[in-house]
Amino acid sequence: MGLQKNKGVWNMYNDLKGQVAIVTGASSGLGKAIAKRFGAEKMKVVVNYLDQEKEAKDVVNEIHRLGGEAVAEQGDVSKEEDLDRLITSAHENFGSLDVMMNNAGIQTETYSHEMSLEEWNKVISVNLTGTFLGSTKAIAYMLDHQIKGSIINMSSVHEVVPWPYFVHYATSKGGMKLLTQTLALEYGGKGIRVNNIGPGAINTPINKEKFSNPEEREGVLSMIPMKEIGEPEQVASIAAFLASEQASYVTGCTLFVDGGMKLYPSFQAGRG
Ligand code: NAI
């Protein structure tokens, strides 16, 4: 069976039907596209949001339209009790938790030598600690309920590519590499898979300002061998694959979705 569209959204993996997922930061950008894709796969989705309640409810309605089930749930991923509440919501509303999609993330731009401890801590606590909390609490639930689930963490090309002025962000994503690999090693024997997605430059609100400036957009395109900015749906496809049985032997990996961005693009013309 090839790639099909269900009411305008790709869907492909029959085994995902009825499975229960939490998607953090699902009110916009990549999280929204993934939640919708899971809806098109007829999954049951806890749509987490921080402060965009209306947008999260729109995502819930969209999932219902696509044939899935969904509830919106407020929560800050850097807070332990909020992650507990998301998992309780999955259990009470849908009776399981098969897929934990730790997507929420933030970034700010500052010279490293001027970065305050507060700014550093904020990004680390959402991106890295939030992923630690989401992963380990989901694993605890899966172990308790003997579920061979899938944990998917939203990393970045900056898991391996250094990024001046974003030292907190690059450090958080670099940390996610070993977080994911360590958890994959620790829980592989229980049938729980843990993987990262590593997007490059994708057309979402986090990049809105940068991509609307023609000069900056050109600068970004020059770093992408495929010469295209990615779309959220192209990242959502990878989330669906990693959640599905088709990835049943894949763990501890980062699947990069970046048009080749981390392939040292300055070598593209054969220089070097
Ligand atoms: P976005 O800004 O549209 O989405 C981020 C989401 O996270 C928002 O819905 C926001 O409300 C939510 N969020 C922020 N702090 C939160 C918290 N404490 N608790 C719960 N939710 C919170 O941006 P985008 O692009 O969709 O980003 C999603 C993820 O993808 C992030 O982890 C980001 O680092 C990653 N990423 C994005 C890339 C891109 O080019 N768009 C490239 C590489 C990685």
Short mmCIF file of C-alpha atoms and ligand atoms in Angstrom, two decimals, residues 24-34 48-52 74-79 82-83 86 101-107 122 125-127 130-131 153-158 163 169 172-173 176 197-207 211 229-230 232 235 257 261, ligand 1:
data_model
loop_
_atom_site.label_atom_id
_atom_site.label_comp_id
_atom_site.label_asym_id
_atom_site.label_seq_id
_atom_site.Cartn_x
_atom_site.Cartn_y
_atom_site.Cartn_z
CA THR A 24 3.77 17.95 23.29
CA GLY A 25 3.74 21.50 21.91
CA ALA A 26 1.03 20.41 19.47
CA SER A 27 -0.72 23.76 19.04
CA SER A 28 1.63 24.94 16.25
CA GLY A 29 4.36 24.03 13.78
CA LEU A 30 5.77 20.51 13.81
CA GLY A 31 3.72 19.32 16.78
CA LYS A 32 0.50 20.40 15.08
CA ALA A 33 1.46 18.64 11.82
CA ILE A 34 2.37 15.46 13.72
CA ASN A 48 -0.60 19.26 24.62
CA TYR A 49 -0.32 23.04 24.57
CA LEU A 50 1.37 25.61 26.77
CA ASP A 51 -0.74 28.73 26.24
CA GLN A 52 -2.42 28.47 22.80
CA GLN A 74 -2.56 22.25 28.93
CA GLY A 75 0.88 21.58 30.40
CA ASP A 76 4.42 22.92 30.67
CA VAL A 77 6.85 20.12 29.73
CA SER A 78 9.50 21.47 32.09
CA LYS A 79 7.22 20.72 35.06
CA ASP A 82 2.32 18.61 34.20
CA LEU A 83 3.89 15.59 32.48
CA LEU A 86 -0.59 14.41 30.40
CA MET A 101 6.14 12.45 20.98
CA ASN A 102 8.33 14.92 22.88
CA ASN A 103 8.19 17.82 20.45
CA ALA A 104 7.97 21.04 22.49
CA GLY A 105 11.02 23.26 22.20
CA ILE A 106 12.16 26.87 22.27
CA GLN A 107 15.14 28.93 21.13
CA LYS A 122 15.00 28.19 30.41
CA SER A 125 14.68 22.99 31.02
CA VAL A 126 12.14 22.98 28.17
CA ASN A 127 14.18 21.22 25.47
CA GLY A 130 11.28 18.36 29.25
CA THR A 131 12.36 15.53 26.94
CA ASN A 153 12.10 13.03 20.58
CA MET A 154 12.28 16.16 18.45
CA SER A 155 15.96 16.94 18.18
CA SER A 156 17.57 18.97 15.36
CA VAL A 157 20.52 19.03 12.97
CA HIS A 158 22.04 20.96 15.88
CA TRP A 163 25.42 26.84 16.39
CA TYR A 169 19.82 25.26 22.10
CA SER A 172 20.08 20.85 24.59
CA LYS A 173 19.85 19.02 21.25
CA MET A 176 19.14 14.73 23.48
CA ILE A 197 13.95 13.19 14.61
CA GLY A 198 16.54 15.73 13.46
CA PRO A 199 14.91 18.43 11.31
CA GLY A 200 16.90 21.03 9.39
CA ALA A 201 15.17 24.27 8.36
CA ILE A 202 11.41 23.80 8.39
CA ASN A 203 8.68 26.30 7.64
CA THR A 204 7.14 26.83 11.13
CA PRO A 205 6.44 29.81 13.44
CA ILE A 206 9.85 29.36 15.15
CA ASN A 207 11.45 30.49 11.84
CA PHE A 211 12.26 33.15 6.49
CA ILE A 229 12.95 24.78 3.04
CA GLY A 230 11.17 21.74 4.52
CA PRO A 232 6.04 20.33 8.62
CA VAL A 235 8.67 15.83 9.38
CA VAL A 257 14.94 15.41 7.81
CA MET A 261 21.81 20.33 5.57
P1 NAI B 1 6.93 26.28 17.20
O1 NAI B 1 7.40 27.47 17.93
O2 NAI B 1 5.85 26.41 16.19
O3 NAI B 1 6.46 25.14 18.19
C1 NAI B 1 6.96 24.95 19.48
C2 NAI B 1 5.80 24.53 20.34
O4 NAI B 1 6.26 24.21 21.65
C3 NAI B 1 4.75 25.65 20.50
O5 NAI B 1 3.47 25.10 20.32
C4 NAI B 1 4.96 26.13 21.93
O6 NAI B 1 3.79 26.63 22.53
C5 NAI B 1 5.39 24.83 22.59
N1 NAI B 1 6.08 25.02 23.86
C6 NAI B 1 7.08 25.91 24.14
N2 NAI B 1 7.45 25.78 25.43
C7 NAI B 1 6.67 24.80 25.97
C8 NAI B 1 6.57 24.22 27.25
N3 NAI B 1 7.34 24.63 28.27
N4 NAI B 1 5.67 23.24 27.46
C9 NAI B 1 4.85 22.82 26.45
N5 NAI B 1 4.91 23.34 25.20
C10 NAI B 1 5.79 24.32 24.97
O7 NAI B 1 8.24 25.68 16.53
P2 NAI B 1 8.50 24.28 15.78
O8 NAI B 1 9.41 24.58 14.67
O9 NAI B 1 7.25 23.59 15.51
O10 NAI B 1 9.35 23.50 16.89
C11 NAI B 1 8.99 22.21 17.37
C12 NAI B 1 10.25 21.45 17.74
O11 NAI B 1 11.01 21.22 16.56
C13 NAI B 1 11.19 22.15 18.71
O12 NAI B 1 11.68 21.18 19.63
C14 NAI B 1 12.30 22.66 17.82
O13 NAI B 1 13.53 22.79 18.50
C15 NAI B 1 12.36 21.55 16.78
N6 NAI B 1 13.01 21.92 15.54
C16 NAI B 1 12.42 22.80 14.66
C17 NAI B 1 13.07 23.12 13.49
C18 NAI B 1 12.48 24.04 12.48
O14 NAI B 1 13.16 24.40 11.51
N7 NAI B 1 11.23 24.47 12.62
C19 NAI B 1 14.39 22.56 13.15
C20 NAI B 1 14.90 21.65 14.14
C21 NAI B 1 14.23 21.35 15.28
#
